[in-house]
C-alpha positions as a printed NumPy array, in Angstrom:
array([[  0.   ,   0.   ,   0.   ],
       [  1.407,   3.374,  -1.021],
       [  1.273,   5.985,   1.688],
       [  0.189,   9.452,   0.631],
       [  2.819,  12.174,   0.961],
       [  1.868,  14.957,   3.338],
       [  1.098,  18.055,   1.205],
       [  2.772,  20.312,   3.769],
       [  6.17 ,  18.607,   3.566],
       [  7.513,  20.575,   0.578],
       [  6.564,  24.068,   1.826],
       [  7.867,  23.225,   5.289],
       [ 11.235,  22.085,   3.911],
       [ 11.502,  25.156,   1.638],
       [ 10.744,  27.525,   4.517],
       [ 13.224,  25.718,   6.809],
       [ 15.969,  25.995,   4.178],
       [ 15.184,  29.679,   3.555],
       [ 15.125,  30.499,   7.265],
       [ 18.32 ,  28.525,   7.932],
       [ 20.075,  30.2  ,   5.008],
       [ 19.014,  33.615,   6.223],
       [ 20.302,  32.914,   9.723],
       [ 23.525,  31.451,   8.314],
       [ 24.24 ,  34.595,   6.3  ],
       [ 23.584,  36.912,   9.249],
       [ 24.901,  34.926,  12.208],
       [ 27.763,  32.891,  10.726],
       [ 28.873,  35.001,   7.763],
       [ 28.098,  38.224,   9.711],
       [ 26.207,  39.865,   6.807],
       [ 24.075,  42.676,   8.233],
       [ 20.554,  42.485,   6.735],
       [ 19.176,  45.561,   5.003],
       [ 15.62 ,  46.819,   5.439],
       [ 14.156,  44.785,   2.574],
       [ 15.964,  41.689,   3.873],
       [ 14.269,  42.213,   7.236],
       [ 10.863,  42.524,   5.579],
       [ 11.446,  39.269,   3.716],
       [ 12.554,  37.586,   6.939],
       [  9.437,  38.832,   8.715],
       [  7.361,  37.131,   6.038],
       [  9.373,  33.869,   5.823],
       [ 10.132,  33.01 ,   9.461],
       [  6.51 ,  32.513,  10.583],
       [  5.911,  30.288,   7.544],
       [  8.395,  27.793,   8.973],
       [  6.334,  27.476,  12.141],
       [  2.971,  27.518,  10.364],
       [  3.942,  24.86 ,   7.817],
       [  5.381,  22.791,  10.663],
       [  2.   ,  22.883,  12.382],
       [  0.356,  22.183,   9.045],
       [  2.551,  19.133,   8.558],
       [  1.304,  17.597,  11.789],
       [ -2.264,  18.95 ,  11.914],
       [ -3.061,  18.948,   8.158],
       [ -5.141,  22.107,   8.352],
       [ -6.599,  22.257,   4.872],
       [ -7.028,  26.035,   5.044],
       [ -3.401,  26.756,   5.931],
       [ -2.406,  27.425,   2.335],
       [ -5.095,  30.098,   2.161],
       [ -3.821,  31.696,   5.393],
       [ -0.204,  31.784,   4.273],
       [ -0.725,  32.741,   0.628],
       [ -0.828,  36.537,   1.227],
       [  2.543,  36.42 ,   3.023],
       [  4.012,  34.307,   0.224],
       [  2.758,  36.705,  -2.47 ],
       [  4.035,  39.753,  -0.601],
       [  7.408,  38.097,   0.012],
       [  7.586,  37.173,  -3.654],
       [  6.949,  40.776,  -4.718],
       [  9.396,  42.227,  -2.167],
       [ 12.209,  39.863,  -3.098],
       [ 11.672,  40.539,  -6.82 ],
       [ 11.787,  44.288,  -6.205],
       [ 14.849,  43.943,  -3.97 ],
       [ 16.669,  41.926,  -6.638],
       [ 15.708,  44.595,  -9.161],
       [ 17.216,  47.298,  -6.945],
       [ 20.463,  45.33 ,  -6.703],
       [ 20.883,  44.175, -10.278],
       [ 18.881,  46.547, -12.458],
       [ 18.839,  49.764, -10.451],
       [ 15.061,  49.821,  -9.921],
       [ 13.909,  53.193,  -8.719],
       [ 12.943,  53.311,  -5.067],
       [ 11.62 ,  56.731,  -4.004],
       [ 11.018,  55.543,  -0.443],
       [ 14.079,  56.127,   1.655],
       [ 13.714,  52.772,   3.394],
       [ 17.347,  51.878,   2.856],
       [ 18.978,  55.122,   3.951],
       [ 19.423,  54.556,   7.697],
       [ 21.447,  51.348,   7.788],
       [ 22.837,  48.899,   5.294],
       [ 22.15 ,  49.78 ,   1.669],
       [ 19.549,  47.592,  -0.02 ],
       [ 21.54 ,  47.824,  -3.245],
       [ 24.646,  46.321,  -1.608],
       [ 25.578,  42.842,  -2.788],
       [ 27.155,  40.44 ,  -0.282],
       [ 27.246,  37.409,  -2.554],
       [ 27.233,  37.328,  -6.346],
       [ 27.526,  33.715,  -7.451],
       [ 27.861,  33.221, -11.215],
       [ 27.251,  36.943, -11.681],
       [ 23.522,  36.844, -10.939],
       [ 22.737,  34.81 ,  -7.794],
       [ 22.361,  37.151,  -4.826],
       [ 20.601,  36.804,  -1.478],
       [ 17.382,  38.493,  -2.724],
       [ 17.33 ,  36.076,  -5.683],
       [ 17.568,  33.146,  -3.265],
       [ 14.648,  34.641,  -1.348],
       [ 12.732,  35.113,  -4.598],
       [ 13.328,  31.464,  -5.533],
       [ 12.046,  30.314,  -2.131],
       [  8.917,  32.482,  -2.261],
       [  8.278,  31.542,  -5.908],
       [  8.607,  27.845,  -5.036],
       [  6.077,  28.281,  -2.246],
       [  3.8  ,  30.313,  -4.504],
       [  3.862,  27.696,  -7.251],
       [  3.345,  24.836,  -4.837],
       [  0.411,  26.519,  -3.121],
       [ -1.314,  27.048,  -6.472],
       [ -0.594,  23.428,  -7.418],
       [ -1.78 ,  22.093,  -4.054],
       [ -4.967,  24.121,  -4.042],
       [ -5.874,  22.908,  -7.52 ],
       [ -4.795,  19.288,  -7.247],
       [ -5.565,  18.475,  -3.642],
       [ -8.573,  20.706,  -3.124],
       [-10.691,  17.88 ,  -1.718],
       [ -7.977,  15.784,  -0.086],
       [ -6.134,  18.369,   2.001]])
């Protein structure tokens, strides 16, 4: 008999990896997070806890609760990457007090930066939530 895979496993693992990576960059590598990095952290960290609860409780509405945070994180990380790599205009002076949001700590292969890693994580969650809501609508 094939056991069904818990639909909350993938988003939980993605959020754990994203949270761990974020903490690694700030606590081990000593990279000081900028304002947009903090906003993305604020959106990702609770997802780790919520998807953990979802994994054990299988709350079928959890994807609906977390989707706004995932969409907002997706938009913020895309905009942040645009500021770093393409010089997107940002009239708000959100990055003037501390670390510059246009600063690049890592630049692997000339295009992979921390905001891109965040964008990949949020996009993965976004895509999976859409997939899960469509495919498993009755079985969650």
